[in-house]
Coordinates of C-alpha atoms in Angstrom, one line a residue:
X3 CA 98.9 -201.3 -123.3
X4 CA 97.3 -198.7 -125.0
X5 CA 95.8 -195.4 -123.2
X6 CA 92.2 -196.5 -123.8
X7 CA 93.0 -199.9 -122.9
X8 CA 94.2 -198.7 -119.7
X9 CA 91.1 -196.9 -118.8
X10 CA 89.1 -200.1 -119.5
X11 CA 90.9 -202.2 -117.4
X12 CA 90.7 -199.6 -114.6
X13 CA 87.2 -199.6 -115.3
X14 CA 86.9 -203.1 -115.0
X15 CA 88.6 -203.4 -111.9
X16 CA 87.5 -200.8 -109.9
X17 CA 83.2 -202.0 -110.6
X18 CA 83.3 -205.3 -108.9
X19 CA 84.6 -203.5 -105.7
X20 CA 81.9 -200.7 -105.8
X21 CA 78.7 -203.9 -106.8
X22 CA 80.6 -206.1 -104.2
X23 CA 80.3 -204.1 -100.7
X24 CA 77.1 -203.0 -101.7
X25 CA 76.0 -206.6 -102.0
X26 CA 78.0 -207.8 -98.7
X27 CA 75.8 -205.1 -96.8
X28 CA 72.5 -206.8 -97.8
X29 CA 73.3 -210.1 -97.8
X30 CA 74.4 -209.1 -93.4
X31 CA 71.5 -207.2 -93.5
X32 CA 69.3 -210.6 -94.4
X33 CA 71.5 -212.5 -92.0
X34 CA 70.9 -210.4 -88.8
X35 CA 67.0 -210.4 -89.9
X36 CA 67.3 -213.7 -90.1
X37 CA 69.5 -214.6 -87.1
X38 CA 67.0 -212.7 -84.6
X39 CA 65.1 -215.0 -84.7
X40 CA 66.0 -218.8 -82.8
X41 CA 67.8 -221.2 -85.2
X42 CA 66.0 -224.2 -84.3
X43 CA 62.7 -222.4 -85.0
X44 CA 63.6 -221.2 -88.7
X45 CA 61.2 -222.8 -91.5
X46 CA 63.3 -224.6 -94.7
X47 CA 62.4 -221.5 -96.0
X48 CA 64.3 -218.7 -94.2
X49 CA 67.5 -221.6 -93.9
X50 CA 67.4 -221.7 -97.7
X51 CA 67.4 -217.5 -97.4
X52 CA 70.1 -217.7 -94.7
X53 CA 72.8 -220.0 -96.4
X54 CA 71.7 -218.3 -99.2
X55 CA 73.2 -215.1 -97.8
X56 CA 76.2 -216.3 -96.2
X57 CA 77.3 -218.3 -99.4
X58 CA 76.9 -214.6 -101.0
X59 CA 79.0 -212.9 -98.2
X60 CA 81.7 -215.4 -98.4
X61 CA 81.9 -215.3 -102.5
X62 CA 81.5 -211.4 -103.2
X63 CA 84.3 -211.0 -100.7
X64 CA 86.3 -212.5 -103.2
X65 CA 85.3 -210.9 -106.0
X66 CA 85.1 -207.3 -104.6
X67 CA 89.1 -207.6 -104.6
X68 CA 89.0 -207.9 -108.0
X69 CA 92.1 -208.2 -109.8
X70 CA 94.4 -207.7 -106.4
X71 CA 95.1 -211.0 -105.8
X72 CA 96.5 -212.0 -109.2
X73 CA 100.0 -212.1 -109.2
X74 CA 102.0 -208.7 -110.0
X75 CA 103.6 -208.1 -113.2
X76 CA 100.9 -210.1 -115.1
X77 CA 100.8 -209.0 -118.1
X78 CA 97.6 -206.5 -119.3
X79 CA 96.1 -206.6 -116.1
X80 CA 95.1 -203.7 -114.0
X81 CA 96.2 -203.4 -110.3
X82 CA 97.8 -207.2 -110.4
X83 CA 99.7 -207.2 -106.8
X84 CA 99.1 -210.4 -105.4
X85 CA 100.8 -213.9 -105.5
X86 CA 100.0 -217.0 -106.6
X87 CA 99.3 -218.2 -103.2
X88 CA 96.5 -215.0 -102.9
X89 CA 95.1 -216.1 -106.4
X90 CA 94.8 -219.5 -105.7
X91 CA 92.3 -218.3 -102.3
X92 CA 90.7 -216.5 -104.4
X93 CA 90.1 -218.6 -107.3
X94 CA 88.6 -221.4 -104.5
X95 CA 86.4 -219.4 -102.6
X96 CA 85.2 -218.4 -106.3
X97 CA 84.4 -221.9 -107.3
X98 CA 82.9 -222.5 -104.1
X99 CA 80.5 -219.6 -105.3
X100 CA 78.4 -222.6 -107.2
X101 CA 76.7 -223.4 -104.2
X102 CA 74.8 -219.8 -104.4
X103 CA 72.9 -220.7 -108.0
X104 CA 72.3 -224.6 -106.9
X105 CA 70.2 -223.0 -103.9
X106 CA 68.4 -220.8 -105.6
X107 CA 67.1 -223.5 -108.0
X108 CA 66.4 -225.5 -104.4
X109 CA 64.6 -222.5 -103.4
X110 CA 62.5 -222.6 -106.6
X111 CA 61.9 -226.5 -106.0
X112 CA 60.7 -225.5 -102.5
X113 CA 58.0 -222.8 -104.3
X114 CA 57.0 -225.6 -106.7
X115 CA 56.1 -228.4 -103.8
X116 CA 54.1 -225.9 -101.0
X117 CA 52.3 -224.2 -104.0
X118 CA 51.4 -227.0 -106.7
X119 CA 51.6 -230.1 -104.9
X120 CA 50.8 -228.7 -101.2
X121 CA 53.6 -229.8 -99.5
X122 CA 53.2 -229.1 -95.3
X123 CA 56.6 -228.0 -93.9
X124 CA 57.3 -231.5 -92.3
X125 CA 57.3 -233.1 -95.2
X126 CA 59.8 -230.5 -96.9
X127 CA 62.2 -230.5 -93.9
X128 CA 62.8 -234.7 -95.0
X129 CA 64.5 -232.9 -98.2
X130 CA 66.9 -230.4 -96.6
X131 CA 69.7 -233.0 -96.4
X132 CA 69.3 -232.6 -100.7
X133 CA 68.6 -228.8 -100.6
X134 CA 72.0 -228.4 -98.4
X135 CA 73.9 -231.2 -99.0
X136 CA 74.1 -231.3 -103.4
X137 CA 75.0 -227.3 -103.2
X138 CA 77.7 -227.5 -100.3
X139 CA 79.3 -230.8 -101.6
X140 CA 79.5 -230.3 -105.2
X141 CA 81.2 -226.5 -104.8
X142 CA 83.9 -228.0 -102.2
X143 CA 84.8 -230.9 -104.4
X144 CA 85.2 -228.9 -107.4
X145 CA 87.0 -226.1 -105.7
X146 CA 89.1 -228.5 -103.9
X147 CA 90.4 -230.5 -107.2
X148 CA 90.9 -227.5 -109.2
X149 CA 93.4 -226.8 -106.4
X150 CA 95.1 -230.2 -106.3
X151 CA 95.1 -229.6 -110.4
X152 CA 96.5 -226.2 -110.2
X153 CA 93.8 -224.6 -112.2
X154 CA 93.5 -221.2 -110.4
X155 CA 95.2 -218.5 -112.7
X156 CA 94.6 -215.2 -113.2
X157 CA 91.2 -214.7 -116.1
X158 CA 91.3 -211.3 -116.6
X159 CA 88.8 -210.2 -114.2
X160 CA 89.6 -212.0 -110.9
X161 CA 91.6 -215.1 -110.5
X162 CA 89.5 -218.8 -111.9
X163 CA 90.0 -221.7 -113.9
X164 CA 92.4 -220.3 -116.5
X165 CA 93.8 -220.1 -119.0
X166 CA 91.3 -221.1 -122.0
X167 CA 90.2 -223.3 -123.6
X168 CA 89.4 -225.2 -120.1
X169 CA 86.5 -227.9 -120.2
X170 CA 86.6 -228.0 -116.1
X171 CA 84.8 -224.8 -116.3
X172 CA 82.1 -226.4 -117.9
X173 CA 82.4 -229.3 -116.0
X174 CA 82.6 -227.6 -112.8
X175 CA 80.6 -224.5 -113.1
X176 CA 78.7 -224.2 -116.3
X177 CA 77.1 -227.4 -116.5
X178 CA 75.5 -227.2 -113.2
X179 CA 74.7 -223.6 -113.7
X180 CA 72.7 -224.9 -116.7
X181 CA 71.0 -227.5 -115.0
X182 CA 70.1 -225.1 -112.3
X183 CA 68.7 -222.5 -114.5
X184 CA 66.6 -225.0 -116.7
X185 CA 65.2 -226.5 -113.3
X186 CA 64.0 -223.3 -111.6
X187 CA 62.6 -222.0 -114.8
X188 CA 60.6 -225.6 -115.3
X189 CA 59.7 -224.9 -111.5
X190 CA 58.7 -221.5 -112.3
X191 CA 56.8 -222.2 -115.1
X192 CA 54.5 -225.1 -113.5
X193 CA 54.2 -222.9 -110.3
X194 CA 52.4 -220.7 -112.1
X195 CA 50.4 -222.6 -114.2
X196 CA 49.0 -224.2 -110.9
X197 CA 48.0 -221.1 -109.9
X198 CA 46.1 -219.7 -112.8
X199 CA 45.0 -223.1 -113.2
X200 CA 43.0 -222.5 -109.4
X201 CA 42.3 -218.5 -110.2
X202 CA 40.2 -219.7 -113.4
X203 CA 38.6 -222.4 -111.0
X204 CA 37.8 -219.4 -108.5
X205 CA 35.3 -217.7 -111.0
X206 CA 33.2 -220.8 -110.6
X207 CA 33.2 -221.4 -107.2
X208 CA 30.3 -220.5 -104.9
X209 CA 30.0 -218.3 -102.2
X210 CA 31.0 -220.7 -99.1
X211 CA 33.6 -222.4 -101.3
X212 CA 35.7 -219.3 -102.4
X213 CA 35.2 -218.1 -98.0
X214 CA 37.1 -221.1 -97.3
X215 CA 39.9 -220.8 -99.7
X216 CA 40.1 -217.1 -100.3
X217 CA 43.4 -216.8 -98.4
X218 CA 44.4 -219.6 -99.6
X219 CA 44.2 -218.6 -103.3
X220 CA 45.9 -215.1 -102.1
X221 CA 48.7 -217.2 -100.5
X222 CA 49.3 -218.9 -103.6
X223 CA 49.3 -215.6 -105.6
X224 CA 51.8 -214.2 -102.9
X225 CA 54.3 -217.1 -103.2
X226 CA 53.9 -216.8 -107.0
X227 CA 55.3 -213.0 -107.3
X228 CA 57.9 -214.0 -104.9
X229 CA 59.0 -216.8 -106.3
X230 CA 59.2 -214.7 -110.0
X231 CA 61.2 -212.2 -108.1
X232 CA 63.9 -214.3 -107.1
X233 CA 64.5 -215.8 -110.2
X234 CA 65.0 -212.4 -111.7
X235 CA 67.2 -211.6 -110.2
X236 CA 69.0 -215.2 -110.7
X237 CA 68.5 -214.5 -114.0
X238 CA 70.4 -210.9 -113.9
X239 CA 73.5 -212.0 -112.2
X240 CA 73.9 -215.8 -114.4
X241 CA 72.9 -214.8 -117.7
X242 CA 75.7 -212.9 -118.6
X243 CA 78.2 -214.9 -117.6
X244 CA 76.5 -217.2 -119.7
X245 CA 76.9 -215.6 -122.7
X246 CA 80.1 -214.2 -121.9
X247 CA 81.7 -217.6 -122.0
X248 CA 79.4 -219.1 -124.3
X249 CA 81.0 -216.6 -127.0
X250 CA 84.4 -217.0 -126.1
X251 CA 84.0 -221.2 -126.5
X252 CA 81.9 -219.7 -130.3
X253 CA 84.4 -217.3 -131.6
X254 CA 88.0 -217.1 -129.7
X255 CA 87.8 -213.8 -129.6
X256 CA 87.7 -210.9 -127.2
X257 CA 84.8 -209.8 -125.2
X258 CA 83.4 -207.0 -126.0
X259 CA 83.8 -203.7 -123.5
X260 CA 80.4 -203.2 -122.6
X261 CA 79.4 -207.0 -122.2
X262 CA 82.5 -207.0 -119.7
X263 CA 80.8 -204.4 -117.9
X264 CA 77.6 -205.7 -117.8
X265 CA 79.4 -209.0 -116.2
X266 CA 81.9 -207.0 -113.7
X267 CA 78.3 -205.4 -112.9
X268 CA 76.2 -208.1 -112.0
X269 CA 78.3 -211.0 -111.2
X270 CA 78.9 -210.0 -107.9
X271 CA 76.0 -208.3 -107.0
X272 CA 73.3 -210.6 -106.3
X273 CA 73.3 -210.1 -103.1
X274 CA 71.6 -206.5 -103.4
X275 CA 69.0 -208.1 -105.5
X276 CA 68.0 -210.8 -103.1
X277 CA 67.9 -208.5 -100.3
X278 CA 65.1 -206.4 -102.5
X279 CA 63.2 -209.4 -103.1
X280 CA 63.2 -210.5 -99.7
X281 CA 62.2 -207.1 -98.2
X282 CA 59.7 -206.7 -100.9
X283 CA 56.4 -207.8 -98.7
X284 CA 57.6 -206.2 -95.8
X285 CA 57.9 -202.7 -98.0
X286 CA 54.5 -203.3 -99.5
X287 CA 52.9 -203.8 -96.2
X288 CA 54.7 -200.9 -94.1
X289 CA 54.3 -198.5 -96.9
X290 CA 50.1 -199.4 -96.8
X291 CA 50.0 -198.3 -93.8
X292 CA 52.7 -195.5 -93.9
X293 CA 52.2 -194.2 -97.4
X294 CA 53.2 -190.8 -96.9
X295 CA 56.7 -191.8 -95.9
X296 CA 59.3 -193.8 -98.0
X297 CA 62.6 -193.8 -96.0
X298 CA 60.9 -194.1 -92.6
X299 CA 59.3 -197.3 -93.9
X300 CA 62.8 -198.5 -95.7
X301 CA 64.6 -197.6 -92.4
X302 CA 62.4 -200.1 -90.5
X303 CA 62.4 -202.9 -92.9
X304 CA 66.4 -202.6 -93.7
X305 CA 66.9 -202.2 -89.9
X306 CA 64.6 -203.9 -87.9
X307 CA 65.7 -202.5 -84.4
X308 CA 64.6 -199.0 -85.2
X309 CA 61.3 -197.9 -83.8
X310 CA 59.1 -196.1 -86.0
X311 CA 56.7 -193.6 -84.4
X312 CA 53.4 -194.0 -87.0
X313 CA 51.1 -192.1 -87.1
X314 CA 47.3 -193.1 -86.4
X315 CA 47.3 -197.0 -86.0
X316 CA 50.3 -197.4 -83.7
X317 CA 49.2 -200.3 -81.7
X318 CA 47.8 -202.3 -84.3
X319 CA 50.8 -201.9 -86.7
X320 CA 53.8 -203.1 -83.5
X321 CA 51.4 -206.1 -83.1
X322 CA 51.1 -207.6 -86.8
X323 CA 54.7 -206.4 -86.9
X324 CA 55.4 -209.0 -83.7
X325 CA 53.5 -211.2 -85.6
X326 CA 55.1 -211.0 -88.9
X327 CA 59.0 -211.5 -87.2
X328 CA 58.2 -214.1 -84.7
X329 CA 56.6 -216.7 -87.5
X330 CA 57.9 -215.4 -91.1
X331 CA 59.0 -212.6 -92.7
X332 CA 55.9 -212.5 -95.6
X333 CA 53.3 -213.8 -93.8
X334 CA 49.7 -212.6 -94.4
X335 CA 48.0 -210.5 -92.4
X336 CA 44.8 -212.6 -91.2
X337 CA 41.3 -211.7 -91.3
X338 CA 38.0 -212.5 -90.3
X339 CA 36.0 -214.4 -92.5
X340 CA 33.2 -211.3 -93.3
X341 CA 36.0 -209.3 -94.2
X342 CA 36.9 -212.0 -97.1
X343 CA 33.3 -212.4 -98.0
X344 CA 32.8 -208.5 -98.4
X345 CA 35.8 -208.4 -100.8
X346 CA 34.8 -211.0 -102.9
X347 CA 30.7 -209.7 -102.9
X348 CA 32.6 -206.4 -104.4
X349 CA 34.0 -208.0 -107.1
X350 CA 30.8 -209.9 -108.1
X351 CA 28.9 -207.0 -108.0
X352 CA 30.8 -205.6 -110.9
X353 CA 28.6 -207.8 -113.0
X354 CA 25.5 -207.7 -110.6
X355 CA 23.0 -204.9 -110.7
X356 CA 23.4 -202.2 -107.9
X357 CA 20.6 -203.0 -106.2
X358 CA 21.8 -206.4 -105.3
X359 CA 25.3 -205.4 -104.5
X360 CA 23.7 -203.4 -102.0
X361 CA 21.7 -206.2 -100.4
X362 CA 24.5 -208.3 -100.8
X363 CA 26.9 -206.4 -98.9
X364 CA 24.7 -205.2 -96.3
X365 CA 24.2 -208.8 -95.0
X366 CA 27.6 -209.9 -95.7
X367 CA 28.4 -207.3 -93.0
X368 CA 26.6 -208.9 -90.4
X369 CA 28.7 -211.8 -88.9
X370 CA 26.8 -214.9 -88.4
X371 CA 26.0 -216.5 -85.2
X372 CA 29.9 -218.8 -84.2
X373 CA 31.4 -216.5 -86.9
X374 CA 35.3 -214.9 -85.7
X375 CA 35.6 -211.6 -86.5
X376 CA 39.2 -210.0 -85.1
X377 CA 38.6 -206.7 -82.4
X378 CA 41.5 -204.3 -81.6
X379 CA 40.8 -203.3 -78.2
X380 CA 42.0 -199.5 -77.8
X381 CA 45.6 -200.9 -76.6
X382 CA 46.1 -202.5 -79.1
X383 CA 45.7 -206.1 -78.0
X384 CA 43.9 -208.4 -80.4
X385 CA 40.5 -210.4 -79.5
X386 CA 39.0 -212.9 -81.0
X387 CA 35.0 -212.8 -80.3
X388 CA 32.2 -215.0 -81.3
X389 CA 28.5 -214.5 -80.9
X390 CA 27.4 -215.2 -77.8
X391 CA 30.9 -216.2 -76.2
X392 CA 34.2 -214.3 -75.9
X393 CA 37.2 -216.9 -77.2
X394 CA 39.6 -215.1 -74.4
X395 CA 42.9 -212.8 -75.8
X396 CA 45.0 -214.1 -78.2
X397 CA 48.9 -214.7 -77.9
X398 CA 50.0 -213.4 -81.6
X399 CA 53.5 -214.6 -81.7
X400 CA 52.4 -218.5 -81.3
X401 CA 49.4 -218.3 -83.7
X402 CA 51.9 -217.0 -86.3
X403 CA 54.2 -219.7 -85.9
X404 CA 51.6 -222.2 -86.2
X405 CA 49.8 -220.9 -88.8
X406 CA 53.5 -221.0 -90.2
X407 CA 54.0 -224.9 -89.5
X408 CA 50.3 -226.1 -90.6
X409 CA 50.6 -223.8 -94.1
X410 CA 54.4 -223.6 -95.2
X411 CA 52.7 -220.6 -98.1
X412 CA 52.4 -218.6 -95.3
X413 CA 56.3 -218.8 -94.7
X414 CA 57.2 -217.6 -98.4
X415 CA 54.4 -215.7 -99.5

């Protein structure tokens, strides 16, 4: 092995290590977010999040050890010092690693039925035994007959089906990693052609009819970016992989250096990109209302058991927070319906004279008589009041969880 062949190997074993225990940290860091909350109480949502996770944990273990486990003395591969025994955990637990790519394209199936066809969450929960059960049972009966087969050798970067050519890896791995990207880029693709299908609707609506299904449209648009989110960043770790293999079937030949970066590189970390997708809302939302400091608001979203001290709106901010936990990790911060109806008079009046902006928004202002409107009290307890009658206080935590069970968006927007 030549001296610049050397450092490349070096190179190529030394990445997966650095990607993989950065990824194992976020995907525990979902878990315990997660796991604080009651099991039995979790949405399909957040169980899809949650295996999600722990499938990640379990395969980047693996592939942060990188080319340990293949057996020493194996010829041009760097740090080699396992055994065949070692390769052949490794090489299982690796296959097992399907399961991660068939939930995500259940996760994009789950966008597609709450957003497009308005799915409610008990009629989603009838379909977990398929989002589960396909993922877990396909990865264990193709990891468990490549070991009866004795296909687990060392493949250059980590132990696998080896050597080439091998059709079990399309069989096994490939092919339903094909199938899983086509379906949650169909999914993808129809979710948000429902939406902008129901944002061009929204121009024509009237006034009463886009009050009642403001938030609803928001949801919609909320689910949509997270849903594109998450399948970038199942595009980032699958795709090149994809190609990787799809030119050595083509050609025969080596990979190039810096393609085998790019896969030592994302392969195994997905887990870092899920964890910024899934924080994503909850950074949005804490950095509105702290924007004049970043790491205090990543400190409490990537650890949830800090306190913050915030400045100004203290009281209101620990309630939505204890709002937010307690039903789901993204959902929407509510608001009375004059508040919606002022926003939406302010974007009509870009096309109104000022004159009747003005009148428009002065009366929108007013609440009308059994109209909600939401009060903080100066401890920071929420209210509900009507006109002419006072609704009584509000417990936060249970109309989160079911505004959470009536409207599965507001679980994943």
């Amino acid at each position: 092995m030549s001296e610049k062949d050397l450092r490349q190997q070096m190179t190529l074993s030394i990445l997966p290590r650095i990607t993989g225990i950065m990824s194992i940290i976020c995907s525990l860091l979902i878990i315990f977010t997660i796991l604080r909350k009651k099991i039995k109480t979790l949405n399909v949502y957040n169980r899809l999040i949650l295996a999600l996770s722990i499938c990640d944990v379990n395969t980047t273990i693996w592939y942060s050890l990188s080319t340990a486990p293949i057996p020493s003395g194996s010829p041009n591969v760097y740090g080699a010092q396992g055994t065949q025994a070692l390769c052949t955990a490794q090489g299982f637990f690796i296959q097992t690693g399907i399961a991660t790519p068939m939930l995500n394209g259940m996760l994009s199936i789950y966008y597609l039925l709450i957003v497009r066809y308005k799915w409610k969450e008990h009629e989603i929960k009838k379909l977990q035994k398929y989002f589960f059960g396909i993922p877990f049972i396909w990865a264990l009966a193709t990891a468990s007959v490549s070991v009866g087969l004795s296909l687990f050798q060392g493949a250059n970067f980590w132990c696998w089906i080896a050597p080439l050519p091998s059709q079990y890896r399309w069989i096994f791995y490939y092919g339903p990693l094909w199938i899983t990207i086509f379906i949650a880029t169909t999914a993808m693709v129809l979710l948000y052609s429902s939406v902008k299908q129901t944002e061009l609707k929204a121009k024509k609506w009237s006034m009463s009819t886009r009050l009642e299904n403001s938030k609803k449209l928001s949801n919609a648009q909320k689910v949509r970016n997270q849903a594109f989110f998450y399948l970038l960043a199942f595009y980032f770790v699958y795709i090149p992989p994809t190609i990787t293999r799809l030119i050595q079937a083509a050609t025969g030949q080596r990979i190039p250096f810096p393609l085998q970066v790019i896969l030592v590189i994302a392969v195994p970390s997905q887990g870092v990109l899920n964890f910024w997708a899934y924080i994503r809302p909850k950074y949005l939302r804490y950095r509105q209302k702290n924007p004049g400091s970043i790491c205090a608001t990543l400190l409490k979203i990537c650890l949830p058991c800090c306190k913050l001290q915030t400045s100004g709106d203290d009281s209101g901010s620990s309630s939505e927070d204890s709002l937010s936990e307690k039903s789901m990790i993204n959902s929407p911060v509510t608001e009375s319906k004059g508040e919606a109806a002022l926003e939406i008079a302010r974007n009509d009046g870009k096309n109104k004279s000022s004159g009747d902006n003005v009148r428009s928004s002065s009366a929108i202002r007013e609440p009308m008589p059994g109209q909600e409107t939401k009060v903080i009290l100066p401890n920071g307890d929420d209210h509900n009041n009507s006109t002419g009658s006072h609704l009584g206080e509000l417990d936060e935590n249970k109309v989160g969880e079911n505004q959470a069970r009536e409207d599965p968006t507001l679980a994943a927007a």
